[in-house]
Structures are given as structure tokens and as C-alpha cells.
Amino acid sequence: MLRSASLRVTRPRVAVLKAAHELPHSDTESLIGAARDDLGEVSHQAVYDVLRALTGAGLLRRIQPSGAVARYEARVGDNHHHVVCRSCGTIADVDCATGHAPCLTASNDSGFAIDEAEVIYWGTCPQCSIDQSSTAQIS
Ligand SMILES: [Zn+2]
Ligand SMILES: [Zn+2]
């Protein structure tokens, strides 16, 4: 993947890319942890640099729901969307609403040629729904 994006293959790049495949929607801290498990000591700055290079090359996608830290994923180029739990911040993938980009028609395109829509659905994840209903029953 790195070679196809004309990026030099380095151990930190391989480690971060592997971690992003294994742990979709990871934040920087989790990716640093995974890279350290793989490589031993690696600096925050090195991982930040790798994330910037991989995102810039289109190998990783960066998502940042409002009020949350940035997350990274290796599922790129398919214009999928995300659903975020308001309670615990868990993120899951949502496939394109109509199968191809942009899957939403803007009610007013202001003359723009629109080629992509990025949607964040907000809600409560299954685990938090269970927790909330059990708390409600106790009280
Ligand atoms: Zn949740
Ligand atoms: Zn995703």
C-alpha cells in the first residue's frame, strides 16, 4: 500500500497502517500504543508525522466528530459515513445511503459541483442503550 502511494516504506508507517486496519476509528493515542507494541519505543511526534503522511497520501482517512478527538481508519475512498454514540463516543461505519457518492442530494447546491457528502449520524450505541435502560429500572 505504501509503495502504491509512492511513500517510502518505514517501520513506523507499516506499524501505524497495520494498527489502523486492525483497530478502525482509533484515536492517535491508541495508534501510538499499537505502534509501540509493534516497534518498541516510538515518539508521539513520529506517529503524528506518519498519520499526516498516510492521510495526505489517501491511505488513511481522518474523521473528527465535533467534540471528539480525531480518529483514523484504513477504509478509504468509498465515501462511507459514520454513526457516533453521544454517550461513549463509539463510532461505527454506515454505508453510503444510496450506494454511490454523493449519496445525498443537496437541497441547494449554490452552483457547486458536489461530489461528496460526509454525514455523521448521532445516537446511542447498543451498549449504552442497555446501560441506560437498566439504570432507569433501578431508579
Ligand atoms: Zn455508547
Ligand atoms: Zn469508518
Coordinates of C-alpha atoms and ligand atoms in Angstrom, one line a residue:
M1 CA 0.0 0.0 0.0
L2 CA 2.8 2.4 0.9
R3 CA 4.7 1.7 -2.3
S4 CA 1.5 2.1 -4.4
A5 CA 1.1 5.6 -2.8
S6 CA 4.8 6.4 -3.6
L7 CA 5.7 6.5 0.1
R8 CA 8.9 5.2 1.4
V9 CA 8.3 2.0 3.4
T10 CA 9.4 2.6 7.0
R11 CA 8.7 0.6 10.1
P12 CA 6.6 3.3 11.8
R13 CA 4.5 3.7 8.7
V14 CA 3.9 0.0 8.4
A15 CA 3.1 -0.3 12.1
V16 CA 0.6 2.6 12.1
L17 CA -1.1 1.4 8.9
K18 CA -1.4 -2.1 10.3
A19 CA -2.8 -0.7 13.6
A20 CA -5.4 1.4 11.6
H21 CA -6.5 -1.7 9.8
E22 CA -6.8 -3.8 12.9
L23 CA -8.5 -1.0 15.1
P24 CA -10.8 1.0 12.8
H25 CA -11.6 4.5 14.1
S26 CA -8.7 4.6 16.5
D27 CA -7.6 7.9 18.1
T28 CA -4.0 8.9 18.0
E29 CA -3.3 7.6 21.5
S30 CA -4.5 4.1 20.6
L31 CA -2.4 4.1 17.4
I32 CA 0.7 5.2 19.3
G33 CA 0.0 2.3 21.8
A34 CA -0.3 -0.2 19.0
A35 CA 2.8 1.1 17.2
R36 CA 4.7 0.8 20.5
D37 CA 3.6 -2.8 20.9
D38 CA 4.9 -3.4 17.5
L39 CA 8.1 -1.4 17.4
G40 CA 9.1 -0.7 21.0
E41 CA 9.8 3.0 21.6
V42 CA 8.4 5.4 19.0
S43 CA 7.8 9.1 19.7
H44 CA 4.4 10.8 19.6
Q45 CA 5.9 13.1 17.0
A46 CA 6.9 10.2 14.8
V47 CA 3.4 8.8 14.9
Y48 CA 1.9 12.2 14.2
D49 CA 4.2 12.6 11.2
V50 CA 3.2 9.1 9.9
L51 CA -0.5 9.9 10.4
R52 CA -0.1 13.1 8.4
A53 CA 1.8 11.4 5.6
L54 CA -0.6 8.5 5.4
T55 CA -3.7 10.7 5.5
G56 CA -2.2 13.0 2.9
A57 CA -1.5 10.1 0.6
G58 CA -5.1 8.9 1.0
L59 CA -4.1 5.6 2.8
L60 CA -5.9 6.7 5.9
R61 CA -9.0 8.7 6.4
R62 CA -9.2 11.2 9.3
I63 CA -12.6 11.8 10.9
Q64 CA -13.3 14.2 13.7
P65 CA -16.9 14.3 15.1
S66 CA -17.5 17.6 16.8
G67 CA -16.4 17.5 20.5
A68 CA -14.3 14.3 19.9
V69 CA -10.6 13.7 19.2
A70 CA -9.6 12.8 15.6
R71 CA -9.9 9.2 14.6
Y72 CA -8.2 7.3 11.8
E73 CA -9.3 4.4 9.7
A74 CA -8.0 2.5 6.7
R75 CA -11.3 2.2 4.9
V76 CA -10.8 5.0 2.4
G77 CA -12.3 6.1 -0.9
D78 CA -15.8 4.6 -0.5
N79 CA -17.5 7.7 0.9
H80 CA -19.0 5.8 3.8
H81 CA -20.5 7.7 6.7
H82 CA -20.3 7.3 10.5
V83 CA -22.6 6.9 13.4
V84 CA -21.3 8.2 16.7
C85 CA -22.7 7.4 20.2
R86 CA -23.3 10.6 22.1
S87 CA -22.8 8.8 25.4
C88 CA -19.5 6.8 25.0
G89 CA -18.1 8.1 21.6
T90 CA -18.1 4.7 19.9
I91 CA -18.0 5.0 16.1
A92 CA -19.4 2.6 13.6
D93 CA -19.4 2.7 9.8
V94 CA -22.6 3.5 7.9
D95 CA -22.6 2.6 4.2
C96 CA -23.5 5.2 1.6
A97 CA -27.2 5.9 1.8
T98 CA -27.8 5.3 -2.0
G99 CA -24.6 3.3 -3.0
H100 CA -22.5 6.0 -4.6
A101 CA -21.2 9.4 -3.9
P102 CA -22.6 11.9 -3.2
C103 CA -25.4 9.9 -1.6
L104 CA -27.3 12.9 -0.5
T105 CA -28.8 15.5 -2.9
A106 CA -28.3 18.9 -1.5
S107 CA -31.5 20.9 -1.5
N108 CA -29.5 23.9 -2.8
D109 CA -26.1 23.3 -4.3
S110 CA -25.3 27.1 -4.6
G111 CA -23.8 26.4 -8.1
F112 CA -21.2 24.0 -6.7
A113 CA -20.4 20.7 -8.5
I114 CA -20.9 18.4 -5.5
D115 CA -19.0 15.1 -5.5
E116 CA -19.1 14.0 -1.9
A117 CA -21.3 14.2 1.2
E118 CA -20.0 13.4 4.6
V119 CA -22.6 12.6 7.1
I120 CA -22.3 11.9 10.9
Y121 CA -25.3 10.3 12.4
W122 CA -25.6 10.8 16.2
G123 CA -27.3 8.4 18.6
T124 CA -26.9 5.9 21.3
C125 CA -25.0 2.7 20.8
P126 CA -26.5 -0.7 21.8
Q127 CA -24.3 -1.0 24.9
C128 CA -25.2 2.5 26.1
S129 CA -28.9 1.8 25.4
I130 CA -28.7 -1.3 27.6
D131 CA -26.9 0.6 30.3
Q132 CA -29.5 3.5 30.2
S133 CA -32.5 1.2 30.4
S134 CA -31.0 -0.8 33.3
T135 CA -30.2 2.4 35.2
A136 CA -33.8 3.6 34.6
Q137 CA -35.2 0.3 36.0
I138 CA -33.1 0.6 39.2
S139 CA -34.1 4.2 40.0
Ligands
ZN1 ZN -22.2 4.2 23.6
ZN2 ZN -15.4 4.3 9.0

